[in-house]
Short mmCIF file of C-alpha atoms in Angstrom, two decimals:
data_model
loop_
_atom_site.label_atom_id
_atom_site.label_comp_id
_atom_site.label_asym_id
_atom_site.label_seq_id
_atom_site.Cartn_x
_atom_site.Cartn_y
_atom_site.Cartn_z
CA MET A 1 0.00 0.00 0.00
CA GLU A 2 2.83 2.37 0.91
CA ASN A 3 4.56 1.60 -2.40
CA LYS A 4 1.46 2.54 -4.38
CA GLU A 5 1.10 5.81 -2.46
CA GLN A 6 4.72 6.63 -3.25
CA GLN A 7 4.06 5.96 -6.94
CA VAL A 8 1.02 8.25 -6.97
CA ASN A 9 2.95 11.00 -5.18
CA PHE A 10 5.83 10.58 -7.62
CA LEU A 11 3.49 10.88 -10.60
CA GLY A 12 1.72 13.90 -9.10
CA THR A 13 5.02 15.65 -8.45
CA ARG A 14 6.10 15.15 -12.05
CA LEU A 15 2.78 16.45 -13.38
CA LEU A 16 3.03 19.58 -11.21
CA TYR A 17 6.60 20.10 -12.40
CA VAL A 18 5.56 19.83 -16.06
CA ALA A 19 2.56 22.16 -15.53
CA GLY A 20 4.80 24.76 -13.88
CA CYS A 21 7.32 24.60 -16.73
CA ILE A 22 4.57 25.07 -19.33
CA MET A 23 3.13 28.08 -17.44
CA LEU A 24 6.57 29.67 -17.26
CA LEU A 25 7.00 29.22 -21.02
CA ASN A 26 3.55 30.81 -21.49
CA VAL A 27 4.49 33.88 -19.47
CA LEU A 28 7.79 34.25 -21.31
CA GLY A 29 5.94 34.12 -24.64
CA ILE A 30 7.75 31.01 -25.86
CA VAL A 31 4.62 28.84 -25.86
CA ASP A 32 1.13 30.17 -26.61
CA TRP A 33 -1.55 29.82 -23.93
CA SER A 34 -3.77 27.99 -26.43
CA MET A 35 -1.60 24.94 -25.78
CA TRP A 36 -3.62 24.36 -22.60
CA TRP A 37 -6.71 23.63 -24.70
CA THR A 38 -4.87 20.73 -26.29
CA ILE A 39 -3.57 19.50 -22.93
CA LEU A 40 -7.00 19.68 -21.28
CA SER A 41 -8.65 17.89 -24.19
CA LEU A 42 -6.24 14.98 -23.63
CA TRP A 43 -7.21 14.35 -19.99
CA PRO A 44 -7.97 10.62 -20.61
CA ILE A 45 -4.30 10.14 -21.52
CA PHE A 46 -3.26 11.29 -18.05
CA LEU A 47 -5.63 8.77 -16.46
CA ILE A 48 -4.02 6.07 -18.58
CA ALA A 49 -0.57 7.29 -17.57
CA ALA A 50 -1.51 7.09 -13.88
CA GLY A 51 -2.83 3.56 -14.32
CA LEU A 52 0.24 2.38 -16.20
CA GLU A 53 2.46 3.95 -13.56
CA LEU A 54 0.72 1.94 -10.86
CA LEU A 55 0.64 -1.24 -12.92
CA PHE A 56 4.13 -1.33 -14.41
CA GLY A 57 6.11 1.63 -13.11
CA ARG A 58 7.83 0.05 -10.13
CA ARG A 59 7.80 -3.61 -11.08
CA SER A 60 10.71 -3.61 -13.46
CA ARG A 61 12.78 -1.33 -15.65
CA ALA A 62 11.32 -3.00 -18.74
CA GLY A 63 7.78 -2.42 -17.47
CA SER A 64 8.49 1.24 -16.76
CA LEU A 65 9.99 1.68 -20.25
CA PHE A 66 6.97 -0.04 -21.82
CA ALA A 67 4.55 2.22 -19.92
CA ALA A 68 6.43 5.37 -20.91
CA LEU A 69 6.60 4.30 -24.57
CA LEU A 70 2.89 3.48 -24.69
CA VAL A 71 1.90 6.81 -23.16
CA MET A 72 4.19 8.63 -25.59
CA LEU A 73 2.59 6.91 -28.56
CA LEU A 74 -0.88 7.77 -27.27
CA LEU A 75 0.09 11.41 -26.77
CA VAL A 76 1.62 11.72 -30.24
CA GLY A 77 -1.46 10.21 -31.84
CA ALA A 78 -3.83 12.41 -29.84
CA LEU A 79 -1.83 15.56 -30.63
CA LEU A 80 -1.89 14.75 -34.34
CA LEU A 81 -5.67 14.30 -34.22
CA SER A 82 -6.15 17.48 -32.19
CA SER A 83 -4.17 19.50 -34.74
CA VAL A 84 -6.98 19.12 -37.29
CA ASP A 85 -8.74 22.47 -37.68
CA LEU A 86 -12.47 21.93 -37.20
CA GLY A 87 -13.32 25.61 -37.69
CA THR A 88 -16.68 26.63 -36.29
CA ALA A 89 -18.67 23.81 -37.89
CA GLY A 90 -21.70 22.88 -35.83
CA GLN A 91 -21.51 25.90 -33.56
CA ASN A 92 -24.41 28.17 -32.77
CA SER A 93 -23.83 31.94 -33.07
CA GLN A 94 -25.94 34.20 -30.85
CA GLN A 95 -25.99 37.97 -31.29
CA ILE A 96 -26.11 39.95 -28.05
CA ARG A 97 -27.44 43.50 -27.86
CA GLN A 98 -28.82 45.18 -24.76
CA PRO A 99 -29.54 48.95 -24.99
CA ARG A 100 -28.29 51.03 -22.06
CA ASP A 101 -31.76 52.51 -21.63
CA ASP A 102 -30.28 55.78 -20.24
CA ALA A 103 -28.83 53.97 -17.22
CA THR A 104 -25.95 55.81 -15.54
CA GLN A 105 -24.95 52.87 -13.34
CA ALA A 106 -25.07 49.15 -14.09
CA GLU A 107 -24.28 45.83 -12.47
CA ILE A 108 -23.09 43.36 -15.10
CA HIS A 109 -22.61 39.64 -14.56
CA ILE A 110 -21.20 37.48 -17.37
CA ASP A 111 -20.50 33.75 -17.01
CA PRO A 112 -19.85 31.51 -20.06
CA MET A 113 -18.70 28.63 -17.79
CA LEU A 114 -15.99 27.54 -20.25
CA GLY A 115 -14.23 28.68 -23.40
CA VAL A 116 -12.84 32.14 -24.14
CA LEU A 117 -14.36 35.31 -22.69
CA ARG A 118 -13.27 38.64 -24.19
CA LEU A 119 -14.56 41.93 -22.81
CA ASP A 120 -13.66 45.45 -23.93
CA ALA A 121 -15.22 48.90 -24.36
CA LEU A 122 -17.70 49.74 -27.09
CA PRO A 123 -16.92 52.81 -29.25
CA GLU A 124 -20.20 54.41 -28.17
CA SER A 125 -22.45 54.31 -25.10
CA ALA A 126 -25.89 53.57 -26.60
CA ASP A 127 -25.74 49.84 -25.84
CA LEU A 128 -24.92 48.47 -22.41
CA VAL A 129 -23.66 45.17 -23.86
CA ARG A 130 -23.18 44.16 -27.48
CA GLY A 131 -21.33 41.37 -29.27
CA GLU A 132 -21.39 37.81 -30.50
CA ILE A 133 -21.05 34.51 -28.66
CA LEU A 134 -20.40 31.04 -30.06
CA LEU A 135 -22.22 28.24 -28.31
CA GLU A 136 -22.75 24.53 -28.55
CA PRO A 137 -25.40 23.27 -31.00
CA ASP A 138 -28.93 23.93 -29.69
CA GLU A 139 -27.59 25.93 -26.74
CA GLU A 140 -28.88 29.40 -25.96
CA ALA A 141 -27.40 31.78 -23.41
CA GLN A 142 -29.72 33.29 -20.83
CA GLU A 143 -30.14 37.09 -20.55
CA GLU A 144 -31.76 39.15 -17.81
CA PHE A 145 -32.09 42.95 -17.71
CA GLU A 146 -33.70 45.39 -15.33
CA ASN A 147 -33.48 49.18 -15.01
CA GLN A 148 -34.77 51.03 -11.97
CA GLY A 149 -34.20 54.74 -11.62
CA GLY A 150 -31.15 54.83 -13.86
CA ARG A 151 -29.44 51.85 -12.22
CA ALA A 152 -29.47 48.78 -14.44
CA SER A 153 -28.81 45.11 -13.77
CA TYR A 154 -27.77 42.76 -16.56
CA SER A 155 -26.69 39.11 -16.56
CA LEU A 156 -25.59 36.82 -19.38
CA THR A 157 -25.01 33.19 -18.48
CA ALA A 158 -24.39 29.97 -20.38
CA GLY A 159 -27.11 27.46 -21.19
CA ASP A 160 -27.48 24.08 -19.53
CA GLN A 161 -25.58 22.22 -22.28
CA SER A 162 -22.30 23.98 -21.49
CA TRP A 163 -21.23 21.17 -19.20
CA ALA A 164 -21.80 18.41 -21.76
CA PRO A 165 -18.69 16.18 -21.33
CA PHE A 166 -17.84 16.22 -25.02
CA GLY A 167 -18.85 19.80 -25.81
CA PHE A 168 -16.62 22.65 -26.93
CA TRP A 169 -13.78 22.33 -24.43
CA ASP A 170 -11.50 24.40 -26.66
CA SER A 171 -10.80 27.90 -27.88
CA ARG A 172 -13.52 27.79 -30.56
CA ARG A 173 -16.15 28.55 -27.90
CA VAL A 174 -15.74 32.34 -27.78
CA TRP A 175 -17.76 35.06 -26.10
CA ASP A 176 -16.67 38.39 -27.62
CA LEU A 177 -18.51 41.29 -25.98
CA GLY A 178 -18.25 45.06 -25.70
CA LEU A 179 -19.45 47.12 -22.72
CA SER A 180 -20.77 50.68 -22.57
CA PRO A 181 -18.32 53.47 -21.66
CA GLY A 182 -21.28 55.69 -20.77
CA ALA A 183 -22.19 54.17 -17.39
CA THR A 184 -20.35 53.35 -14.17
CA LEU A 185 -20.04 49.57 -14.15
CA ASP A 186 -19.84 47.04 -11.36
CA LEU A 187 -18.46 44.16 -13.42
CA ASN A 188 -18.59 40.53 -12.33
CA SER A 189 -17.15 38.06 -14.82
CA SER A 190 -16.40 34.40 -14.18
CA ILE A 191 -15.26 31.35 -16.07
CA SER A 192 -14.72 27.83 -14.81
CA LEU A 193 -12.40 26.54 -17.50
CA GLY A 194 -10.74 28.67 -20.15
CA GLN A 195 -9.28 32.02 -21.06
CA HIS A 196 -10.38 35.34 -19.61
CA ASP A 197 -9.36 38.52 -21.50
CA LEU A 198 -10.59 41.76 -19.92
CA ASP A 199 -9.52 44.96 -21.69
CA LEU A 200 -11.02 47.63 -19.44
CA THR A 201 -9.48 50.54 -21.32
CA GLY A 202 -12.00 53.37 -21.60
CA LEU A 203 -14.50 51.91 -19.12
CA ASP A 204 -15.77 53.65 -15.99
CA LEU A 205 -15.55 51.05 -13.23
CA GLY A 206 -17.03 51.14 -9.76
CA ASN A 207 -15.93 47.62 -8.88
CA LEU A 208 -14.45 44.55 -10.57
CA GLN A 209 -14.90 40.90 -9.60
CA SER A 210 -13.22 38.32 -11.85
CA SER A 211 -12.89 34.62 -11.10
CA MET A 212 -11.80 31.40 -12.77
CA ALA A 213 -11.24 27.81 -11.71
CA LEU A 214 -8.66 26.65 -14.24
CA GLY A 215 -7.11 28.69 -17.04
CA TRP A 216 -5.68 32.13 -17.73
CA THR A 217 -6.94 35.62 -16.87
CA GLU A 218 -5.52 38.88 -18.24
CA VAL A 219 -6.85 42.20 -16.99
CA ILE A 220 -5.85 45.48 -18.67
CA LEU A 221 -6.78 48.17 -16.17
CA PRO A 222 -8.35 51.47 -17.23
CA ALA A 223 -6.15 54.58 -17.06
CA LYS A 224 -8.69 56.61 -15.06
CA GLY A 225 -10.87 56.11 -12.03
CA ARG A 226 -10.79 54.89 -8.44
CA PHE A 227 -12.19 51.46 -7.73
CA GLY A 228 -11.65 48.15 -6.00
CA ALA A 229 -10.97 44.86 -7.77
CA HIS A 230 -10.79 41.19 -6.81
CA VAL A 231 -9.27 38.69 -9.27
CA SER A 232 -9.18 35.03 -8.23
CA GLY A 233 -8.32 31.60 -9.59
CA ALA A 234 -7.69 28.05 -8.44
CA MET A 235 -4.98 27.01 -10.90
CA GLY A 236 -3.45 28.84 -13.86
CA GLY A 237 -2.14 32.30 -14.59
CA ILE A 238 -3.25 35.84 -13.77
CA SER A 239 -1.78 38.83 -15.62
CA ILE A 240 -2.45 42.42 -14.56
CA VAL A 241 -1.48 45.21 -16.98
CA ILE A 242 -1.11 48.71 -15.51
CA PRO A 243 -1.55 51.61 -17.98
CA GLU A 244 0.23 54.93 -17.65
CA GLY A 245 -1.47 57.18 -15.14
CA MET A 246 -2.97 54.38 -13.01
CA ALA A 247 -1.55 53.54 -9.56
CA LEU A 248 -1.96 50.12 -7.99
CA ARG A 249 -2.19 48.72 -4.48
CA LEU A 250 -1.82 44.93 -4.59
CA ASN A 251 -2.73 42.44 -1.88
CA PRO A 252 -1.61 39.06 -3.28
CA GLY A 253 -3.32 36.30 -1.32
CA THR A 254 -1.44 33.58 -3.16
CA ALA A 255 -0.17 30.12 -2.20
CA MET A 256 1.97 28.00 -4.57
CA VAL A 257 2.47 30.89 -6.97
CA LEU A 258 5.35 32.43 -8.86
CA ARG A 259 5.07 36.22 -8.50
CA LEU A 260 6.45 38.50 -11.19
CA LEU A 261 6.11 42.13 -10.02
CA PRO A 262 7.63 45.42 -11.24
CA ASP A 263 10.94 46.28 -9.61
CA ASP A 264 9.72 49.67 -8.34
CA PHE A 265 6.85 48.25 -6.28
CA GLN A 266 7.19 48.84 -2.54
CA GLU A 267 6.23 46.11 -0.06
CA GLN A 268 4.92 46.61 3.46
CA GLY A 269 3.17 43.93 5.48
CA GLY A 270 2.68 41.72 2.45
CA VAL A 271 0.98 44.52 0.46
CA TYR A 272 2.65 46.01 -2.64
CA THR A 273 2.12 49.52 -4.00
CA SER A 274 3.26 51.26 -7.16
CA PRO A 275 5.12 54.58 -6.84
CA GLY A 276 2.90 57.52 -5.82
CA TYR A 277 -0.13 55.38 -4.95
CA ALA A 278 -1.12 57.33 -1.81
CA ALA A 279 -1.48 60.66 -3.64
CA ALA A 280 -2.61 59.32 -7.02
CA GLU A 281 -5.81 60.68 -8.55
CA ASN A 282 -6.39 57.43 -10.45
CA ARG A 283 -5.80 54.23 -8.52
CA VAL A 284 -7.09 50.71 -7.96
CA ASP A 285 -7.06 48.62 -4.80
CA LEU A 286 -6.52 45.09 -6.12
CA GLU A 287 -6.80 41.81 -4.25
CA VAL A 288 -5.57 38.67 -6.02
CA ASP A 289 -6.33 35.14 -4.79
CA LEU A 290 -4.56 32.36 -6.68
CA ALA A 291 -3.93 28.89 -5.27
CA MET A 292 -1.43 27.58 -7.83
CA GLY A 293 0.19 29.12 -10.90
CA ILE A 294 1.76 32.41 -11.93
CA LEU A 295 0.90 36.01 -11.05
CA ASN A 296 2.38 38.50 -13.51
CA VAL A 297 1.94 42.23 -12.85
CA ARG A 298 3.48 44.59 -15.40
CA TYR A 299 3.25 48.07 -16.84
CA ALA A 300 1.65 48.56 -20.26
CA ASP A 301 4.13 48.74 -23.13
#
């Protein structure tokens, strides 16, 4: 029994090591983050690898070599099959358009569950939310909108079929949405599995809540305003981009995480601040919670 536990721990340690190396290559720009879609789509291979490790790994050198060779062949074959471009065949496109209805404040909640979520600012303020989302066949996202006294509430969430085990677990499932620059927004966006791209340039934010379970989140902060933000994740990467003119106070509640912070940040009591934060006209108070992965905070190019 003890031997089997040692084998499982050994396999888990190697998998964590490989995942960390891949994330580091992602941050350095050597490997694209889309590689994770391929890795996640091959999850049955890792179950097979764990089983072969327990069955053959410690019995003999020949058995270990056989197990490694078999897993390698399976991976090569799966990668070759996954490289076939399926395009958007079979996907359902849904157009999203919600007028702002003269609202000056709005609470927005967007949750695609999985895939790629892209949010940025619309060129005009007439619509509160507008864009296109790609869904699974026969799936329809759910919208809710209410406006009371100039304060609006809007939610856009995935349909029930999003968790189908053989659905679009890849980067073809894209939600590409623009938000109104004409209202103060309390933005809540979440994704369970996938990529989270938030370009907040030009938006007027009152508060930001962004969460993921597994994947990658990038937040480009606006250059103006004062607001609080909370960005969280279980495993993956979080990137925060600071534009010129915006000051940042960072409270990184992280665990097994590689932190990459600007050299001029000052640390006191586990809290990091950019130069001039205390007197800055435009600033954000950011809390980051990440259990495992990489936190990369950088200035805009």
